[in-house]
N, CA and C of each residue as an Amber inpcrd file, in Angstrom:
protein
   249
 207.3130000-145.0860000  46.6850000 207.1740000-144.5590000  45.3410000
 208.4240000-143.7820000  44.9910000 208.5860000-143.8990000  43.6460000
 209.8440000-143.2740000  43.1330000 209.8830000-141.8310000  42.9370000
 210.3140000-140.8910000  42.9470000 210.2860000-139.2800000  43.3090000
 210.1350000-139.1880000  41.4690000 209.2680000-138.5190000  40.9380000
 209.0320000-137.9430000  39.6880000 208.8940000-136.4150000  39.8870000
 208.7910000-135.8500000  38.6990000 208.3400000-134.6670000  38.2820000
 206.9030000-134.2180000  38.0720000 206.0010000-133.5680000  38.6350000
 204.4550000-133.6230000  38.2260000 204.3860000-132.8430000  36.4420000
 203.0310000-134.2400000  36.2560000 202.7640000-133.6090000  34.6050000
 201.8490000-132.7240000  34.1540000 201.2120000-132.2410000  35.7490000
 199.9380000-131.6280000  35.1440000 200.0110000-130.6890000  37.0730000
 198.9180000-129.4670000  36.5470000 198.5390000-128.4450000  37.6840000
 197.0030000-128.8260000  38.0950000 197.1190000-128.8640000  39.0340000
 194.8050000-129.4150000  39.0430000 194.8270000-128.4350000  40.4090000
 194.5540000-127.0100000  39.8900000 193.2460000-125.8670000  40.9130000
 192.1380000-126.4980000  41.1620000 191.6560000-126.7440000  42.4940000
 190.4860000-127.1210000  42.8680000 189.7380000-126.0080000  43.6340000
 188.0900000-125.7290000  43.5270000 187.7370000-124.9540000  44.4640000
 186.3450000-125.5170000  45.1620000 186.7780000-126.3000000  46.5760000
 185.9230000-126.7590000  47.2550000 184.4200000-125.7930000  47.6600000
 183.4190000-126.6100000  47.5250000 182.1530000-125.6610000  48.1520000
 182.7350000-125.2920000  49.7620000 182.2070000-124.4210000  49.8680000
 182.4450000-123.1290000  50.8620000 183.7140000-123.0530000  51.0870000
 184.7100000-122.6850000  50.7070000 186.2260000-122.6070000  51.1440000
 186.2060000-121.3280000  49.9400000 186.8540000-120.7370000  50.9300000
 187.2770000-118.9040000  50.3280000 188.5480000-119.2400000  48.9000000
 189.2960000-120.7380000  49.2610000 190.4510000-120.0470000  48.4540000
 190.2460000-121.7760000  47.8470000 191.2850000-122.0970000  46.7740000
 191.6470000-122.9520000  46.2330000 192.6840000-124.4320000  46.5680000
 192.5150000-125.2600000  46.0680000 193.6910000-126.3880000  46.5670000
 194.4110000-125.7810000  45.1200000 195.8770000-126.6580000  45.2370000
 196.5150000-126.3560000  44.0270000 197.5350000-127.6700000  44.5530000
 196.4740000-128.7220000  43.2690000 197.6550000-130.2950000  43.4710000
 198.3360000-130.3130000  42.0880000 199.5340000-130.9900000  42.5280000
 200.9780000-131.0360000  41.1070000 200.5050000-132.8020000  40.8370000
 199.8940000-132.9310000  39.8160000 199.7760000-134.2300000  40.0610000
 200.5790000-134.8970000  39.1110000 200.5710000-136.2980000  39.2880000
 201.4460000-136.9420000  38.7040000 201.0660000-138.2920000  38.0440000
 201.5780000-138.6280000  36.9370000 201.0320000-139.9090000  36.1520000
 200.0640000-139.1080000  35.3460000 199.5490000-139.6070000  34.7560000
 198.1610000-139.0280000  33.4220000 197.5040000-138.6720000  34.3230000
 197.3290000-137.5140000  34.1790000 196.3440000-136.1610000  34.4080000
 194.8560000-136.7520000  33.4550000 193.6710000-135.9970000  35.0190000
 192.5030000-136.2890000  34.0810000 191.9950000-135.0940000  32.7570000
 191.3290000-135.6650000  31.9690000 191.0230000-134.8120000  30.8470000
 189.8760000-133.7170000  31.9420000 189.6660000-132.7490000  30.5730000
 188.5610000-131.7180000  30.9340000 187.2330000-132.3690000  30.7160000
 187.5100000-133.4830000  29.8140000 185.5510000-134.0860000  30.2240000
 185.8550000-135.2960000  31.1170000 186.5760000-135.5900000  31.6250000
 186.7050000-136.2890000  32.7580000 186.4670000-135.4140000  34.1330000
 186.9450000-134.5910000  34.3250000 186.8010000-133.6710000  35.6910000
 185.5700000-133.1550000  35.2920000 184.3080000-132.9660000  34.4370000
 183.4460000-132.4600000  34.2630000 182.5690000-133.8400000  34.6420000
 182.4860000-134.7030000  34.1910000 182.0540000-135.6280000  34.4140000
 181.7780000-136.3000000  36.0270000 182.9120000-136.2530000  36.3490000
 183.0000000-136.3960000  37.6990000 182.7600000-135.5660000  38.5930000
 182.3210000-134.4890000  38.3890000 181.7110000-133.1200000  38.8830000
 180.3460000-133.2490000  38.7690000 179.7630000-133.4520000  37.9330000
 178.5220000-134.1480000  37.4040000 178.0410000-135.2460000  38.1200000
 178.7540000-136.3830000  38.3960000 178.3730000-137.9610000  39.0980000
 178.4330000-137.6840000  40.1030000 179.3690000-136.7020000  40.8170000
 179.9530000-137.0350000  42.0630000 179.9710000-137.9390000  42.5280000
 181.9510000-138.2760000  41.4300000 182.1780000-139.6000000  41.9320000
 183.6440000-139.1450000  42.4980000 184.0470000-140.0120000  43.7630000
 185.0100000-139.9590000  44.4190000 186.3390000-140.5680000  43.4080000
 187.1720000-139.7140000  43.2640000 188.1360000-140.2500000  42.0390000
 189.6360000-140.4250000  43.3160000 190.9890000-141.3470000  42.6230000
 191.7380000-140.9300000  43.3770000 193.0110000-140.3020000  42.9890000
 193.6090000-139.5290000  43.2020000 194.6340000-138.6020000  42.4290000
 196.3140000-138.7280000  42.5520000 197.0510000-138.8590000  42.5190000
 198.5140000-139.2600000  42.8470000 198.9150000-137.4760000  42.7550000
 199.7020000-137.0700000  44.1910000 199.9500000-135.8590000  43.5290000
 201.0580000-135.5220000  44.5820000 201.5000000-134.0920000  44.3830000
 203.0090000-133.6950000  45.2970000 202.6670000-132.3990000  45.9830000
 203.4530000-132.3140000  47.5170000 203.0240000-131.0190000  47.8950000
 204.0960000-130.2280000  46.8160000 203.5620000-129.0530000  46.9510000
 204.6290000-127.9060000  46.7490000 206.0450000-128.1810000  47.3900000
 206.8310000-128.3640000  46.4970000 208.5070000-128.1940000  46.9350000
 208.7920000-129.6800000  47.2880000 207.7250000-130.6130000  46.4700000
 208.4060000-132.1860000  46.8200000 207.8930000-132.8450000  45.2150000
 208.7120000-133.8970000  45.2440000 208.2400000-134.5200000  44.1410000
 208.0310000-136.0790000  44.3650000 207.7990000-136.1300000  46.0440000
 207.6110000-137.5610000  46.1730000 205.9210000-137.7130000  46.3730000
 205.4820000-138.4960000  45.5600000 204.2120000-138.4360000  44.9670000
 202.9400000-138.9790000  46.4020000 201.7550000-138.5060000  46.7920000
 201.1940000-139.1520000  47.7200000 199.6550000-139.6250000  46.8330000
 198.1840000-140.6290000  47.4920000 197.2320000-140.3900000  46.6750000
 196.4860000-139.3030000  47.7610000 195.6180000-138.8070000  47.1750000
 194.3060000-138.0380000  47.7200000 192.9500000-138.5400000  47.1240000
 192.2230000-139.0490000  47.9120000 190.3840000-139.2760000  47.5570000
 189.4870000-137.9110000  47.0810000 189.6300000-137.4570000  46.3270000
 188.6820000-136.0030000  46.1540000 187.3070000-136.4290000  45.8720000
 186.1770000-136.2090000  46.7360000 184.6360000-136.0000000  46.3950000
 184.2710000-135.1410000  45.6690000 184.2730000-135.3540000  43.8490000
 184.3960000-134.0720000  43.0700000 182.6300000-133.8380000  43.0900000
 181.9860000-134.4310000  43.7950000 180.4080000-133.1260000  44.3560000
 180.9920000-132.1410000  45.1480000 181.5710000-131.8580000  45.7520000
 182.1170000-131.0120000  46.5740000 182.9250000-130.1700000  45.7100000
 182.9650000-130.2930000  44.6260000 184.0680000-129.1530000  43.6600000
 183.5630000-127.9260000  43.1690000 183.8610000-127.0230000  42.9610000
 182.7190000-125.8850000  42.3340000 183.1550000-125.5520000  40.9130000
 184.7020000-125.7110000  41.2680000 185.2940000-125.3620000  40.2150000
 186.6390000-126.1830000  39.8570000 187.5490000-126.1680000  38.5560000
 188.0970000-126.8780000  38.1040000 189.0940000-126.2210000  37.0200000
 190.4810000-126.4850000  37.4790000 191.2660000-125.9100000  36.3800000
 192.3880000-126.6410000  36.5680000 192.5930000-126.6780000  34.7470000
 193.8440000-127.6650000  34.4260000 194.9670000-127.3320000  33.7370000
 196.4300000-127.3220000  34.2830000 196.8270000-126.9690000  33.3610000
 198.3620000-127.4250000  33.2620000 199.1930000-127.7020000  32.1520000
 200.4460000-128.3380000  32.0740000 201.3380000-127.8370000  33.0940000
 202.2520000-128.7260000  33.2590000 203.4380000-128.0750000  34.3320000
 204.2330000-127.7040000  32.9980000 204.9040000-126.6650000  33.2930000
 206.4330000-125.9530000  32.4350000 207.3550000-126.7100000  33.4260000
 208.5270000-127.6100000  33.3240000 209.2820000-127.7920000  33.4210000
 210.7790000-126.7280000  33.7300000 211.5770000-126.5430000  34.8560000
 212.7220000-125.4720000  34.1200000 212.2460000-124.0380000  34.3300000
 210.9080000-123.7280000  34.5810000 210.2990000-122.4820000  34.6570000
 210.6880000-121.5700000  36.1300000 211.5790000-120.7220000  35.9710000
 211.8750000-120.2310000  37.4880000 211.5000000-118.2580000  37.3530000
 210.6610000-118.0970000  38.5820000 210.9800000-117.0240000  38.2990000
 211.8290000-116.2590000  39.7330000 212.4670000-115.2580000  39.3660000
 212.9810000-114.3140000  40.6690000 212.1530000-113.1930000  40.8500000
 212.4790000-112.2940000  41.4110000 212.2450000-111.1410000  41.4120000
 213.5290000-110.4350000  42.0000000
């Protein structure tokens, strides 16, 4: 696969896990009544996405019954911060 830029942020919060996933995904991002939906069916969807600090894209199978929670949100491009 060809190295892109991710177009979208997808926070996941698995049943019983203290903390969150946080995938950079890539290609069309699902809508908010799509991830609701599929939260709902629990249906196994599959996701194209990047670790942190790569932009070479992998898939992941997510069992969204297993989701509790769900947040979506654009990547900013160019966005750096320091301290």
């Amino acid at each position: 696969m060809s190295e892109s830029k991710p177009t979208a942020e997808l926070h996941l919060r698995v049943l019983g896990q203290p903390t969150e996933w946080t995938l950079f995904l890539h290609g069309e991002p699902p809508t908010e009544d799509e991830l609701k939906s599929w939260m709902q069916d629990g249906v196994v969807a599959r996701v194209l996405f990047a670790e942190q600090g790569s932009n070479e894209p992998h898939t992941l199978l997510v069992n969204f019954s297993l989701i509790v929670s769900a947040r979506l949100f654009p990547v900013a491009h160019g966005r750096e911060i320091s301290f």
